[in-house]
Amino acid sequence: MKTGINLQGRKGNIVIDYVSTAGKCARHCEDDENCNYWVWHVSTAGMYAYKCALVESYSNEASDPNSVTGSKDCQVSENENCLIEDSNLQGRIGSEKTTGVSSWGECALLCKERGSCKAWVWHSESTGVYADICVTVEGFTGVAPNSGVMVGFQSCQDEAPSTTKPAPPLPTDSTTTTTEPAPPLPTDPTTTKTPPTPAPTDLTTIQTPSTPAPTDPTTTVREILHEYSPFEKKCLEVHNKYRATHQAPALQLDPKLCKDAKDWAIRMTNIGMKHSDVGGENLYMSWSGGEVDEEALGEDSTKAWYDEVKDYSYSNPGFSSATGHFTQVVWKASEKLGCGYAVDGSNVYVVARYTPVGNYMGQFPDNVLPPK
């Protein structure tokens, strides 16, 4: 196992979310017949935190303080880095809060008893009014520092944990360097012209956010089940502005679609600008350097798709590779939206997912209406 090393030029790359330890990532590789190497991202890796990549081959190694790499025959304890002290979870999904939980061990047991729980957060006495609160979650987008708060993972609990008050020591992982700032969106966006691929995939399952958790003023962690990011909110806002112009009802954000969109954007950092096999998908890519302005990214990407309106003919309705992004944006029958992005060096990848999917032949007259 090599700490602080990442693999470049990957082939046969498969990414698995929410893998709590390097050992668990190694086990995934062991169980996959095509995997020869694995890469696991530590808690400080931002949007890549706790992702495990299974790799068939690669071209070279590169220094990356937020990655741990190993080969298939590497023996790593599955329980390595199971518990993280003085940290909290960002972008929680499927959150359930329980008060009066006096130890992290009790919180871990609550997560184990809840079948859909992937991770838990416990607040110690030092957090004041938030003391003895346990939050179990079905998913999350990242981890951030938060004094007095403990994070753990359901996959680590093969046996009932201790319920004593003192928290366990910090993991021995010394890779605590933060990632470099991600690049922002340029003012002159470039949009791909790859046509969306309609598919009969069933994406009708809707996940409804639960009741928000209390906001802790001492942390930047979102305390709501799935408090949408500025990027996601702006993406929705601009979509609905254009849809109103074309007599289409407003879309609603869906946390599962947002996660799926982000996952595919991350995948594109390895495979390049390519559509998935899921219908109802718009892609966008830009180049720059610096920190991402999320609101600008949400607005500029949606505007780039909508600007294809200039080439659409209402007198001869139908699909065209020159207008497919626009028609999906305003497709009247679509109800749910998910937006996600990922950064790779100077490249910014954006994905939007829609359900029900649009761009079905024969349905354009009823779903792509002229401006009112």
JSON list of N, CA and C in Angstrom, two decimals, residues 259-305:
[
{"chain": "A", "resi": 259, "resn": "LYS", "atom": "N", "xyz": [-27.18, 13.21, -7.11]},
{"chain": "A", "resi": 259, "resn": "LYS", "atom": "CA", "xyz": [-26.06, 12.31, -6.81]},
{"chain": "A", "resi": 259, "resn": "LYS", "atom": "C", "xyz": [-25.61, 11.57, -8.06]},
{"chain": "A", "resi": 260, "resn": "ASP", "atom": "N", "xyz": [-26.58, 11.05, -8.85]},
{"chain": "A", "resi": 260, "resn": "ASP", "atom": "CA", "xyz": [-26.23, 10.33, -10.07]},
{"chain": "A", "resi": 260, "resn": "ASP", "atom": "C", "xyz": [-25.51, 11.23, -11.06]},
{"chain": "A", "resi": 261, "resn": "ALA", "atom": "N", "xyz": [-25.98, 12.48, -11.16]},
{"chain": "A", "resi": 261, "resn": "ALA", "atom": "CA", "xyz": [-25.34, 13.43, -12.08]},
{"chain": "A", "resi": 261, "resn": "ALA", "atom": "C", "xyz": [-23.91, 13.72, -11.64]},
{"chain": "A", "resi": 262, "resn": "LYS", "atom": "N", "xyz": [-23.73, 13.91, -10.34]},
{"chain": "A", "resi": 262, "resn": "LYS", "atom": "CA", "xyz": [-22.38, 14.19, -9.83]},
{"chain": "A", "resi": 262, "resn": "LYS", "atom": "C", "xyz": [-21.47, 12.99, -10.02]},
{"chain": "A", "resi": 263, "resn": "ASP", "atom": "N", "xyz": [-22.00, 11.80, -9.77]},
{"chain": "A", "resi": 263, "resn": "ASP", "atom": "CA", "xyz": [-21.19, 10.59, -9.95]},
{"chain": "A", "resi": 263, "resn": "ASP", "atom": "C", "xyz": [-20.70, 10.46, -11.39]},
{"chain": "A", "resi": 264, "resn": "TRP", "atom": "N", "xyz": [-21.57, 10.77, -12.36]},
{"chain": "A", "resi": 264, "resn": "TRP", "atom": "CA", "xyz": [-21.15, 10.66, -13.76]},
{"chain": "A", "resi": 264, "resn": "TRP", "atom": "C", "xyz": [-20.16, 11.76, -14.12]},
{"chain": "A", "resi": 265, "resn": "ALA", "atom": "N", "xyz": [-20.34, 12.95, -13.54]},
{"chain": "A", "resi": 265, "resn": "ALA", "atom": "CA", "xyz": [-19.35, 14.02, -13.78]},
{"chain": "A", "resi": 265, "resn": "ALA", "atom": "C", "xyz": [-17.98, 13.58, -13.27]},
{"chain": "A", "resi": 266, "resn": "ILE", "atom": "N", "xyz": [-17.95, 12.96, -12.10]},
{"chain": "A", "resi": 266, "resn": "ILE", "atom": "CA", "xyz": [-16.68, 12.45, -11.57]},
{"chain": "A", "resi": 266, "resn": "ILE", "atom": "C", "xyz": [-16.11, 11.38, -12.50]},
{"chain": "A", "resi": 267, "resn": "ARG", "atom": "N", "xyz": [-16.97, 10.53, -13.01]},
{"chain": "A", "resi": 267, "resn": "ARG", "atom": "CA", "xyz": [-16.52, 9.48, -13.94]},
{"chain": "A", "resi": 267, "resn": "ARG", "atom": "C", "xyz": [-15.88, 10.09, -15.18]},
{"chain": "A", "resi": 268, "resn": "MET", "atom": "N", "xyz": [-16.44, 11.22, -15.64]},
{"chain": "A", "resi": 268, "resn": "MET", "atom": "CA", "xyz": [-15.89, 11.86, -16.84]},
{"chain": "A", "resi": 268, "resn": "MET", "atom": "C", "xyz": [-14.50, 12.43, -16.62]},
{"chain": "A", "resi": 269, "resn": "THR", "atom": "N", "xyz": [-14.13, 12.68, -15.37]},
{"chain": "A", "resi": 269, "resn": "THR", "atom": "CA", "xyz": [-12.76, 13.13, -15.12]},
{"chain": "A", "resi": 269, "resn": "THR", "atom": "C", "xyz": [-11.75, 12.05, -15.48]},
{"chain": "A", "resi": 270, "resn": "ASN", "atom": "N", "xyz": [-12.23, 10.80, -15.61]},
{"chain": "A", "resi": 270, "resn": "ASN", "atom": "CA", "xyz": [-11.35, 9.69, -16.00]},
{"chain": "A", "resi": 270, "resn": "ASN", "atom": "C", "xyz": [-11.51, 9.29, -17.46]},
{"chain": "A", "resi": 271, "resn": "ILE", "atom": "N", "xyz": [-12.74, 9.38, -17.99]},
{"chain": "A", "resi": 271, "resn": "ILE", "atom": "CA", "xyz": [-13.01, 8.88, -19.34]},
{"chain": "A", "resi": 271, "resn": "ILE", "atom": "C", "xyz": [-13.22, 9.97, -20.37]},
{"chain": "A", "resi": 272, "resn": "GLY", "atom": "N", "xyz": [-13.30, 11.24, -19.92]},
{"chain": "A", "resi": 272, "resn": "GLY", "atom": "CA", "xyz": [-13.55, 12.32, -20.85]},
{"chain": "A", "resi": 272, "resn": "GLY", "atom": "C", "xyz": [-15.04, 12.59, -21.04]},
{"chain": "A", "resi": 273, "resn": "MET", "atom": "N", "xyz": [-15.34, 13.49, -21.96]},
{"chain": "A", "resi": 273, "resn": "MET", "atom": "CA", "xyz": [-16.70, 13.96, -22.18]},
{"chain": "A", "resi": 273, "resn": "MET", "atom": "C", "xyz": [-17.51, 12.91, -22.95]},
{"chain": "A", "resi": 274, "resn": "LYS", "atom": "N", "xyz": [-18.24, 12.07, -22.22]},
{"chain": "A", "resi": 274, "resn": "LYS", "atom": "CA", "xyz": [-19.03, 11.01, -22.85]},
{"chain": "A", "resi": 274, "resn": "LYS", "atom": "C", "xyz": [-20.37, 10.87, -22.14]},
{"chain": "A", "resi": 275, "resn": "HIS", "atom": "N", "xyz": [-21.42, 10.57, -22.94]},
{"chain": "A", "resi": 275, "resn": "HIS", "atom": "CA", "xyz": [-22.72, 10.30, -22.34]},
{"chain": "A", "resi": 275, "resn": "HIS", "atom": "C", "xyz": [-22.73, 8.93, -21.68]},
{"chain": "A", "resi": 276, "resn": "SER", "atom": "N", "xyz": [-23.52, 8.80, -20.62]},
{"chain": "A", "resi": 276, "resn": "SER", "atom": "CA", "xyz": [-23.75, 7.50, -20.01]},
{"chain": "A", "resi": 276, "resn": "SER", "atom": "C", "xyz": [-24.80, 6.77, -20.82]},
{"chain": "A", "resi": 277, "resn": "ASP", "atom": "N", "xyz": [-25.23, 5.61, -20.34]},
{"chain": "A", "resi": 277, "resn": "ASP", "atom": "CA", "xyz": [-26.28, 4.87, -21.04]},
{"chain": "A", "resi": 277, "resn": "ASP", "atom": "C", "xyz": [-27.66, 5.21, -20.49]},
{"chain": "A", "resi": 278, "resn": "VAL", "atom": "N", "xyz": [-27.74, 6.30, -19.72]},
{"chain": "A", "resi": 278, "resn": "VAL", "atom": "CA", "xyz": [-29.01, 6.76, -19.16]},
{"chain": "A", "resi": 278, "resn": "VAL", "atom": "C", "xyz": [-29.58, 7.87, -20.03]},
{"chain": "A", "resi": 279, "resn": "GLY", "atom": "N", "xyz": [-30.85, 7.78, -20.39]},
{"chain": "A", "resi": 279, "resn": "GLY", "atom": "CA", "xyz": [-31.48, 8.83, -21.18]},
{"chain": "A", "resi": 279, "resn": "GLY", "atom": "C", "xyz": [-31.76, 10.06, -20.35]},
{"chain": "A", "resi": 280, "resn": "GLY", "atom": "N", "xyz": [-32.13, 11.16, -21.01]},
{"chain": "A", "resi": 280, "resn": "GLY", "atom": "CA", "xyz": [-32.44, 12.39, -20.30]},
{"chain": "A", "resi": 280, "resn": "GLY", "atom": "C", "xyz": [-31.21, 12.99, -19.64]},
{"chain": "A", "resi": 281, "resn": "GLU", "atom": "N", "xyz": [-30.18, 13.25, -20.43]},
{"chain": "A", "resi": 281, "resn": "GLU", "atom": "CA", "xyz": [-28.90, 13.70, -19.87]},
{"chain": "A", "resi": 281, "resn": "GLU", "atom": "C", "xyz": [-28.30, 14.79, -20.75]},
{"chain": "A", "resi": 282, "resn": "ASN", "atom": "N", "xyz": [-27.93, 15.91, -20.13]},
{"chain": "A", "resi": 282, "resn": "ASN", "atom": "CA", "xyz": [-27.20, 16.98, -20.80]},
{"chain": "A", "resi": 282, "resn": "ASN", "atom": "C", "xyz": [-25.80, 17.09, -20.20]},
{"chain": "A", "resi": 283, "resn": "LEU", "atom": "N", "xyz": [-24.80, 17.32, -21.07]},
{"chain": "A", "resi": 283, "resn": "LEU", "atom": "CA", "xyz": [-23.41, 17.45, -20.62]},
{"chain": "A", "resi": 283, "resn": "LEU", "atom": "C", "xyz": [-22.85, 18.82, -21.02]},
{"chain": "A", "resi": 284, "resn": "TYR", "atom": "N", "xyz": [-21.88, 19.26, -20.25]},
{"chain": "A", "resi": 284, "resn": "TYR", "atom": "CA", "xyz": [-21.25, 20.56, -20.49]},
{"chain": "A", "resi": 284, "resn": "TYR", "atom": "C", "xyz": [-19.81, 20.50, -19.97]},
{"chain": "A", "resi": 285, "resn": "MET", "atom": "N", "xyz": [-18.91, 21.19, -20.64]},
{"chain": "A", "resi": 285, "resn": "MET", "atom": "CA", "xyz": [-17.52, 21.20, -20.21]},
{"chain": "A", "resi": 285, "resn": "MET", "atom": "C", "xyz": [-16.92, 22.58, -20.45]},
{"chain": "A", "resi": 286, "resn": "SER", "atom": "N", "xyz": [-16.10, 23.02, -19.50]},
{"chain": "A", "resi": 286, "resn": "SER", "atom": "CA", "xyz": [-15.40, 24.30, -19.67]},
{"chain": "A", "resi": 286, "resn": "SER", "atom": "C", "xyz": [-13.99, 24.16, -19.14]},
{"chain": "A", "resi": 287, "resn": "TRP", "atom": "N", "xyz": [-13.18, 25.17, -19.38]},
{"chain": "A", "resi": 287, "resn": "TRP", "atom": "CA", "xyz": [-11.78, 25.16, -18.97]},
{"chain": "A", "resi": 287, "resn": "TRP", "atom": "C", "xyz": [-11.45, 26.46, -18.26]},
{"chain": "A", "resi": 288, "resn": "SER", "atom": "N", "xyz": [-10.73, 26.36, -17.16]},
{"chain": "A", "resi": 288, "resn": "SER", "atom": "CA", "xyz": [-10.25, 27.56, -16.47]},
{"chain": "A", "resi": 288, "resn": "SER", "atom": "C", "xyz": [-9.36, 27.13, -15.31]},
{"chain": "A", "resi": 289, "resn": "GLY", "atom": "N", "xyz": [-9.07, 28.06, -14.41]},
{"chain": "A", "resi": 289, "resn": "GLY", "atom": "CA", "xyz": [-8.25, 27.77, -13.24]},
{"chain": "A", "resi": 289, "resn": "GLY", "atom": "C", "xyz": [-8.64, 28.68, -12.10]},
{"chain": "A", "resi": 290, "resn": "GLY", "atom": "N", "xyz": [-8.61, 28.18, -10.90]},
{"chain": "A", "resi": 290, "resn": "GLY", "atom": "CA", "xyz": [-9.04, 28.96, -9.74]},
{"chain": "A", "resi": 290, "resn": "GLY", "atom": "C", "xyz": [-10.13, 28.24, -8.99]},
{"chain": "A", "resi": 291, "resn": "GLU", "atom": "N", "xyz": [-10.93, 28.98, -8.24]},
{"chain": "A", "resi": 291, "resn": "GLU", "atom": "CA", "xyz": [-12.00, 28.40, -7.44]},
{"chain": "A", "resi": 291, "resn": "GLU", "atom": "C", "xyz": [-13.32, 28.47, -8.20]},
{"chain": "A", "resi": 292, "resn": "VAL", "atom": "N", "xyz": [-14.12, 27.41, -8.12]},
{"chain": "A", "resi": 292, "resn": "VAL", "atom": "CA", "xyz": [-15.39, 27.35, -8.84]},
{"chain": "A", "resi": 292, "resn": "VAL", "atom": "C", "xyz": [-16.39, 28.33, -8.24]},
{"chain": "A", "resi": 293, "resn": "ASP", "atom": "N", "xyz": [-16.99, 29.14, -9.10]},
{"chain": "A", "resi": 293, "resn": "ASP", "atom": "CA", "xyz": [-18.14, 29.97, -8.74]},
{"chain": "A", "resi": 293, "resn": "ASP", "atom": "C", "xyz": [-19.37, 29.13, -9.05]},
{"chain": "A", "resi": 294, "resn": "GLU", "atom": "N", "xyz": [-19.96, 28.50, -8.04]},
{"chain": "A", "resi": 294, "resn": "GLU", "atom": "CA", "xyz": [-21.01, 27.51, -8.28]},
{"chain": "A", "resi": 294, "resn": "GLU", "atom": "C", "xyz": [-22.25, 28.13, -8.93]},
{"chain": "A", "resi": 295, "resn": "GLU", "atom": "N", "xyz": [-22.64, 29.32, -8.50]},
{"chain": "A", "resi": 295, "resn": "GLU", "atom": "CA", "xyz": [-23.83, 29.94, -9.10]},
{"chain": "A", "resi": 295, "resn": "GLU", "atom": "C", "xyz": [-23.58, 30.26, -10.58]},
{"chain": "A", "resi": 296, "resn": "ALA", "atom": "N", "xyz": [-22.41, 30.77, -10.89]},
{"chain": "A", "resi": 296, "resn": "ALA", "atom": "CA", "xyz": [-22.09, 31.06, -12.29]},
{"chain": "A", "resi": 296, "resn": "ALA", "atom": "C", "xyz": [-22.06, 29.78, -13.11]},
{"chain": "A", "resi": 297, "resn": "LEU", "atom": "N", "xyz": [-21.54, 28.71, -12.52]},
{"chain": "A", "resi": 297, "resn": "LEU", "atom": "CA", "xyz": [-21.49, 27.43, -13.23]},
{"chain": "A", "resi": 297, "resn": "LEU", "atom": "C", "xyz": [-22.89, 26.91, -13.53]},
{"chain": "A", "resi": 298, "resn": "GLY", "atom": "N", "xyz": [-23.80, 27.00, -12.54]},
{"chain": "A", "resi": 298, "resn": "GLY", "atom": "CA", "xyz": [-25.17, 26.55, -12.77]},
{"chain": "A", "resi": 298, "resn": "GLY", "atom": "C", "xyz": [-25.88, 27.36, -13.83]},
{"chain": "A", "resi": 299, "resn": "GLU", "atom": "N", "xyz": [-25.63, 28.67, -13.83]},
{"chain": "A", "resi": 299, "resn": "GLU", "atom": "CA", "xyz": [-26.29, 29.53, -14.82]},
{"chain": "A", "resi": 299, "resn": "GLU", "atom": "C", "xyz": [-25.68, 29.37, -16.21]},
{"chain": "A", "resi": 300, "resn": "ASP", "atom": "N", "xyz": [-24.36, 29.39, -16.30]},
{"chain": "A", "resi": 300, "resn": "ASP", "atom": "CA", "xyz": [-23.71, 29.36, -17.61]},
{"chain": "A", "resi": 300, "resn": "ASP", "atom": "C", "xyz": [-23.92, 28.03, -18.33]},
{"chain": "A", "resi": 301, "resn": "SER", "atom": "N", "xyz": [-23.89, 26.93, -17.61]},
{"chain": "A", "resi": 301, "resn": "SER", "atom": "CA", "xyz": [-24.09, 25.63, -18.26]},
{"chain": "A", "resi": 301, "resn": "SER", "atom": "C", "xyz": [-25.51, 25.51, -18.80]},
{"chain": "A", "resi": 302, "resn": "THR", "atom": "N", "xyz": [-26.50, 25.93, -18.00]},
{"chain": "A", "resi": 302, "resn": "THR", "atom": "CA", "xyz": [-27.89, 25.85, -18.45]},
{"chain": "A", "resi": 302, "resn": "THR", "atom": "C", "xyz": [-28.14, 26.79, -19.62]},
{"chain": "A", "resi": 303, "resn": "LYS", "atom": "N", "xyz": [-27.55, 27.98, -19.57]},
{"chain": "A", "resi": 303, "resn": "LYS", "atom": "CA", "xyz": [-27.71, 28.92, -20.67]},
{"chain": "A", "resi": 303, "resn": "LYS", "atom": "C", "xyz": [-27.10, 28.38, -21.96]},
{"chain": "A", "resi": 304, "resn": "ALA", "atom": "N", "xyz": [-25.96, 27.70, -21.83]},
{"chain": "A", "resi": 304, "resn": "ALA", "atom": "CA", "xyz": [-25.31, 27.13, -23.02]},
{"chain": "A", "resi": 304, "resn": "ALA", "atom": "C", "xyz": [-26.22, 26.10, -23.68]},
{"chain": "A", "resi": 305, "resn": "TRP", "atom": "N", "xyz": [-26.91, 25.28, -22.88]},
{"chain": "A", "resi": 305, "resn": "TRP", "atom": "CA", "xyz": [-27.85, 24.31, -23.45]},
{"chain": "A", "resi": 305, "resn": "TRP", "atom": "C", "xyz": [-29.05, 25.02, -24.08]}
]
